[in-house]
């Protein structure tokens, strides 16, 4: 198993993750090839790479999910490796196989391993075999067996798609009379989303935390863990805030969880970066799934361990050995700022960025592909920017995150920034009272406060008049000047007004 140096890397993705991978490749002296859809002709990732190749129409099926077009682009550009990012084709075994069939390096696990883990039911069975606890459940969606299990385990129960991801194909069932309809609806949704309608059941845990272990495995059989992340704060079963380490996690539980993740990864012959996800209920934890790729929230691990995980992925893909992870230090928190309307059930928001202020300063990192003039289209996911704050301890990271969110401002598209600011600034978050129901429990009727709303209206009016549009912009159209929230005028409001006034 000799390695092969990577000289030219094609990134089969878009958005912040494509940019993020391009930056690391460049720092490693690796040439980069971007691919882009019609909608992304002038997107940041297409401009940042050494070369950019058009894939086709904006719909993912014609572009970022078009395996043949991506392989063609790799061959035409002379790339010797492909990084899939996350989402899109990153967990499709047929893509990993096609890449390898064309003598290219796939920056991820082998297709066989991916196939074994991509199926939640198969992964559950593997976990049981490796001695890892799983959520009590039944591995079929057949009505009789499902009823029997649910009556025994007690409601609520959760119907899940075997091929599921991104919270799709999932239904919480509160009582026996709703079971049959939920099975049918989940199967239909799973069939439409994943081309695979198989569903299974799990006991729906009442107030769990989501804790996951970062894994790195090499081609020589070594697998190591880079600690854990707590990703409990979610909307619609999808993460919005992640942190490392998991606050208050007992050392003995952490050790058991890491051991369970390593046992599972070894049993699966895991290679490259991956994540074993668990639900934590008191001191008990239960295996959920393995994500066979880099996670959105990987930066919190990077800051805590002082390692570039994309660089590790590229080295492993080239045949190098994983080393022992360094001692972790400090705390890191990530907020996903989504182009969504938190006042209307997080429905996706689209539009053009009229002005953008990105935070900076000690311990603050921003991963985004957006700039002034960039378009958020309905074709792709809603992630607009990731803010990551690092501190010597959780309180320092938290304080820096509040400040960063108050400094952040995006005018032109609604985002979740103001909500995130209120979560991070809340007393419940400061106490680390975390669960997957944090939003319902602590901010059930969240609204941006009046100050923020007023600032947003003024900003929108200024944009309409063409008086705002610089990089150091004004208040967000969603009142993301969370800074203005709690009736405290944000210093950034003044600064933005000053900056635009001075320039025009
Ligand atoms: P997906 O692959 O669609 O993201 P996961 O199995 O990873 O689905 O679960 C996503 C989230 O759904 C979890 O973080 C958790 O909030 C919730 N969830 C999943 N399974 C359960 C369960 N058995 N009980 C309670 N919540 C669950």
mmCIF file of N, CA and C and ligand atoms in Angstrom, residues 120 135-136 158 160-161 163-170 194 200 202-211 231-232 234 236-239 277-279 288-289 291 293 436-437, ligand 1:
data_model
loop_
_atom_site.group_PDB
_atom_site.id
_atom_site.type_symbol
_atom_site.label_atom_id
_atom_site.label_comp_id
_atom_site.label_asym_id
_atom_site.label_seq_id
_atom_site.Cartn_x
_atom_site.Cartn_y
_atom_site.Cartn_z
ATOM 1 N N UNK A 120 -28.278 3.225 7.973
ATOM 2 C CA UNK A 120 -28.352 3.330 9.437
ATOM 3 C C UNK A 120 -28.650 1.990 10.108
ATOM 4 N N UNK A 135 -29.683 2.929 20.537
ATOM 5 C CA UNK A 135 -30.992 3.306 21.080
ATOM 6 C C UNK A 135 -31.918 2.101 20.914
ATOM 7 N N UNK A 136 -32.679 1.726 21.956
ATOM 8 C CA UNK A 136 -33.610 0.609 21.787
ATOM 9 C C UNK A 136 -34.470 0.842 20.547
ATOM 10 N N UNK A 158 -39.697 7.083 17.467
ATOM 11 C CA UNK A 158 -39.218 7.839 16.317
ATOM 12 C C UNK A 158 -39.113 6.912 15.116
ATOM 13 N N UNK A 160 -37.498 6.430 11.537
ATOM 14 C CA UNK A 160 -36.330 6.984 10.837
ATOM 15 C C UNK A 160 -36.091 6.269 9.524
ATOM 16 N N UNK A 161 -35.489 6.973 8.587
ATOM 17 C CA UNK A 161 -35.157 6.380 7.294
ATOM 18 C C UNK A 161 -33.800 5.699 7.391
ATOM 19 N N UNK A 163 -31.785 5.178 5.064
ATOM 20 C CA UNK A 163 -30.840 5.920 4.227
ATOM 21 C C UNK A 163 -30.796 7.394 4.612
ATOM 22 N N UNK A 164 -31.410 7.729 5.742
ATOM 23 C CA UNK A 164 -31.655 9.137 6.096
ATOM 24 C C UNK A 164 -30.419 9.991 6.324
ATOM 25 N N UNK A 165 -30.654 11.270 6.349
ATOM 26 C CA UNK A 165 -29.624 12.263 6.612
ATOM 27 C C UNK A 165 -30.279 13.633 6.642
ATOM 28 N N UNK A 166 -29.627 14.567 7.344
ATOM 29 C CA UNK A 166 -30.144 15.928 7.380
ATOM 30 C C UNK A 166 -31.542 16.023 7.997
ATOM 31 N N UNK A 167 -31.865 15.074 8.874
ATOM 32 C CA UNK A 167 -33.144 15.121 9.577
ATOM 33 C C UNK A 167 -34.347 14.753 8.710
ATOM 34 N N UNK A 168 -34.102 14.323 7.479
ATOM 35 C CA UNK A 168 -35.235 13.998 6.604
ATOM 36 C C UNK A 168 -35.682 12.544 6.798
ATOM 37 N N UNK A 169 -36.960 12.310 6.544
ATOM 38 C CA UNK A 169 -37.511 10.966 6.693
ATOM 39 C C UNK A 169 -37.674 10.569 8.147
ATOM 40 N N UNK A 170 -37.797 11.558 9.037
ATOM 41 C CA UNK A 170 -37.897 11.285 10.471
ATOM 42 C C UNK A 170 -39.264 11.744 10.971
ATOM 43 N N UNK A 194 -34.140 9.887 -0.886
ATOM 44 C CA UNK A 194 -32.936 9.044 -0.965
ATOM 45 C C UNK A 194 -33.082 7.887 -1.943
ATOM 46 N N UNK A 200 -37.075 2.416 9.970
ATOM 47 C CA UNK A 200 -36.996 1.603 11.188
ATOM 48 C C UNK A 200 -37.409 2.468 12.374
ATOM 49 N N UNK A 202 -37.002 3.769 16.539
ATOM 50 C CA UNK A 202 -36.212 3.890 17.763
ATOM 51 C C UNK A 202 -37.096 4.489 18.842
ATOM 52 N N UNK A 203 -36.775 4.177 20.071
ATOM 53 C CA UNK A 203 -37.400 4.869 21.191
ATOM 54 C C UNK A 203 -37.002 6.345 21.056
ATOM 55 N N UNK A 204 -37.951 7.267 21.225
ATOM 56 C CA UNK A 204 -37.624 8.687 21.141
ATOM 57 C C UNK A 204 -37.199 9.160 22.526
ATOM 58 N N UNK A 205 -35.906 9.419 22.689
ATOM 59 C CA UNK A 205 -35.393 9.838 23.997
ATOM 60 C C UNK A 205 -35.914 11.234 24.313
ATOM 61 N N UNK A 206 -36.305 11.442 25.572
ATOM 62 C CA UNK A 206 -37.049 12.653 25.918
ATOM 63 C C UNK A 206 -36.185 13.922 25.883
ATOM 64 N N UNK A 207 -34.976 13.838 26.413
ATOM 65 C CA UNK A 207 -34.198 15.071 26.534
ATOM 66 C C UNK A 207 -32.707 14.760 26.400
ATOM 67 N N UNK A 208 -32.321 14.220 25.243
ATOM 68 C CA UNK A 208 -30.920 13.812 25.111
ATOM 69 C C UNK A 208 -30.009 14.974 24.726
ATOM 70 N N UNK A 209 -28.722 14.735 24.845
ATOM 71 C CA UNK A 209 -27.733 15.605 24.217
ATOM 72 C C UNK A 209 -27.143 14.835 23.040
ATOM 73 N N UNK A 210 -26.692 15.589 22.036
ATOM 74 C CA UNK A 210 -26.022 14.970 20.888
ATOM 75 C C UNK A 210 -24.516 15.168 21.095
ATOM 76 N N UNK A 211 -23.803 14.063 21.258
ATOM 77 C CA UNK A 211 -22.349 14.150 21.437
ATOM 78 C C UNK A 211 -21.706 13.216 20.414
ATOM 79 N N UNK A 231 -23.253 18.763 20.028
ATOM 80 C CA UNK A 231 -24.026 19.430 18.968
ATOM 81 C C UNK A 231 -25.495 19.379 19.327
ATOM 82 N N UNK A 232 -25.803 19.657 20.588
ATOM 83 C CA UNK A 232 -27.181 19.476 21.055
ATOM 84 C C UNK A 232 -28.124 20.552 20.557
ATOM 85 N N UNK A 234 -30.154 22.399 18.259
ATOM 86 C CA UNK A 234 -30.595 22.046 16.904
ATOM 87 C C UNK A 234 -31.926 22.702 16.600
ATOM 88 N N UNK A 236 -35.170 21.516 14.064
ATOM 89 C CA UNK A 236 -35.657 20.417 13.227
ATOM 90 C C UNK A 236 -34.656 19.262 13.140
ATOM 91 N N UNK A 237 -34.119 18.876 14.277
ATOM 92 C CA UNK A 237 -33.153 17.769 14.348
ATOM 93 C C UNK A 237 -31.904 18.032 13.521
ATOM 94 N N UNK A 238 -31.590 19.298 13.285
ATOM 95 C CA UNK A 238 -30.342 19.626 12.593
ATOM 96 C C UNK A 238 -29.563 20.635 13.425
ATOM 97 N N UNK A 239 -28.253 20.419 13.468
ATOM 98 C CA UNK A 239 -27.405 21.218 14.356
ATOM 99 C C UNK A 239 -27.325 22.685 13.949
ATOM 100 N N UNK A 277 -21.620 9.374 15.833
ATOM 101 C CA UNK A 277 -22.592 10.203 16.564
ATOM 102 C C UNK A 277 -23.325 9.378 17.615
ATOM 103 N N UNK A 278 -23.527 10.013 18.781
ATOM 104 C CA UNK A 278 -24.224 9.362 19.881
ATOM 105 C C UNK A 278 -25.270 10.294 20.472
ATOM 106 N N UNK A 279 -26.274 9.702 21.111
ATOM 107 C CA UNK A 279 -27.146 10.488 21.977
ATOM 108 C C UNK A 279 -26.742 10.174 23.403
ATOM 109 N N UNK A 288 -25.822 6.492 17.268
ATOM 110 C CA UNK A 288 -26.802 6.939 16.273
ATOM 111 C C UNK A 288 -26.382 6.539 14.868
ATOM 112 N N UNK A 289 -25.208 7.037 14.452
ATOM 113 C CA UNK A 289 -24.741 6.747 13.092
ATOM 114 C C UNK A 289 -23.299 7.192 12.943
ATOM 115 N N UNK A 291 -20.960 9.334 10.285
ATOM 116 C CA UNK A 291 -20.915 10.160 9.082
ATOM 117 C C UNK A 291 -19.539 9.984 8.449
ATOM 118 N N UNK A 293 -17.407 11.221 6.445
ATOM 119 C CA UNK A 293 -16.924 12.422 5.746
ATOM 120 C C UNK A 293 -16.500 13.448 6.782
ATOM 121 N N UNK A 436 -31.302 18.508 23.023
ATOM 122 C CA UNK A 436 -31.723 18.712 21.629
ATOM 123 C C UNK A 436 -33.018 19.532 21.564
ATOM 124 N N UNK A 437 -33.631 19.795 22.736
ATOM 125 C CA UNK A 437 -34.851 20.606 22.768
ATOM 126 C C UNK A 437 -34.602 21.993 23.328
HETATM 127 P P1 LIG B 1 -29.777 12.494 10.395
HETATM 128 O O1 LIG B 1 -28.825 11.507 9.790
HETATM 129 O O2 LIG B 1 -31.007 12.713 9.572
HETATM 130 O O3 LIG B 1 -29.095 13.771 10.815
HETATM 131 P P2 LIG B 1 -29.558 11.345 13.065
HETATM 132 O O4 LIG B 1 -29.849 9.921 13.352
HETATM 133 O O5 LIG B 1 -28.127 11.728 12.980
HETATM 134 O O6 LIG B 1 -30.325 11.788 11.722
HETATM 135 O O7 LIG B 1 -30.283 12.252 14.158
HETATM 136 C C1 LIG B 1 -30.326 13.643 14.063
HETATM 137 C C2 LIG B 1 -30.940 14.213 15.332
HETATM 138 O O8 LIG B 1 -32.250 13.695 15.540
HETATM 139 C C3 LIG B 1 -30.204 13.879 16.623
HETATM 140 O O9 LIG B 1 -29.119 14.729 16.882
HETATM 141 C C4 LIG B 1 -31.311 14.040 17.638
HETATM 142 O O10 LIG B 1 -31.575 15.391 17.916
HETATM 143 C C5 LIG B 1 -32.513 13.503 16.908
HETATM 144 N N1 LIG B 1 -32.679 12.050 17.184
HETATM 145 C C6 LIG B 1 -32.295 11.021 16.409
HETATM 146 N N2 LIG B 1 -32.623 9.847 16.964
HETATM 147 C C7 LIG B 1 -33.243 10.135 18.135
HETATM 148 C C8 LIG B 1 -33.837 9.350 19.188
HETATM 149 N N3 LIG B 1 -33.873 8.020 19.115
HETATM 150 N N4 LIG B 1 -34.366 10.004 20.246
HETATM 151 C C9 LIG B 1 -34.358 11.375 20.311
HETATM 152 N N5 LIG B 1 -33.830 12.144 19.358
HETATM 153 C C10 LIG B 1 -33.282 11.551 18.279
#
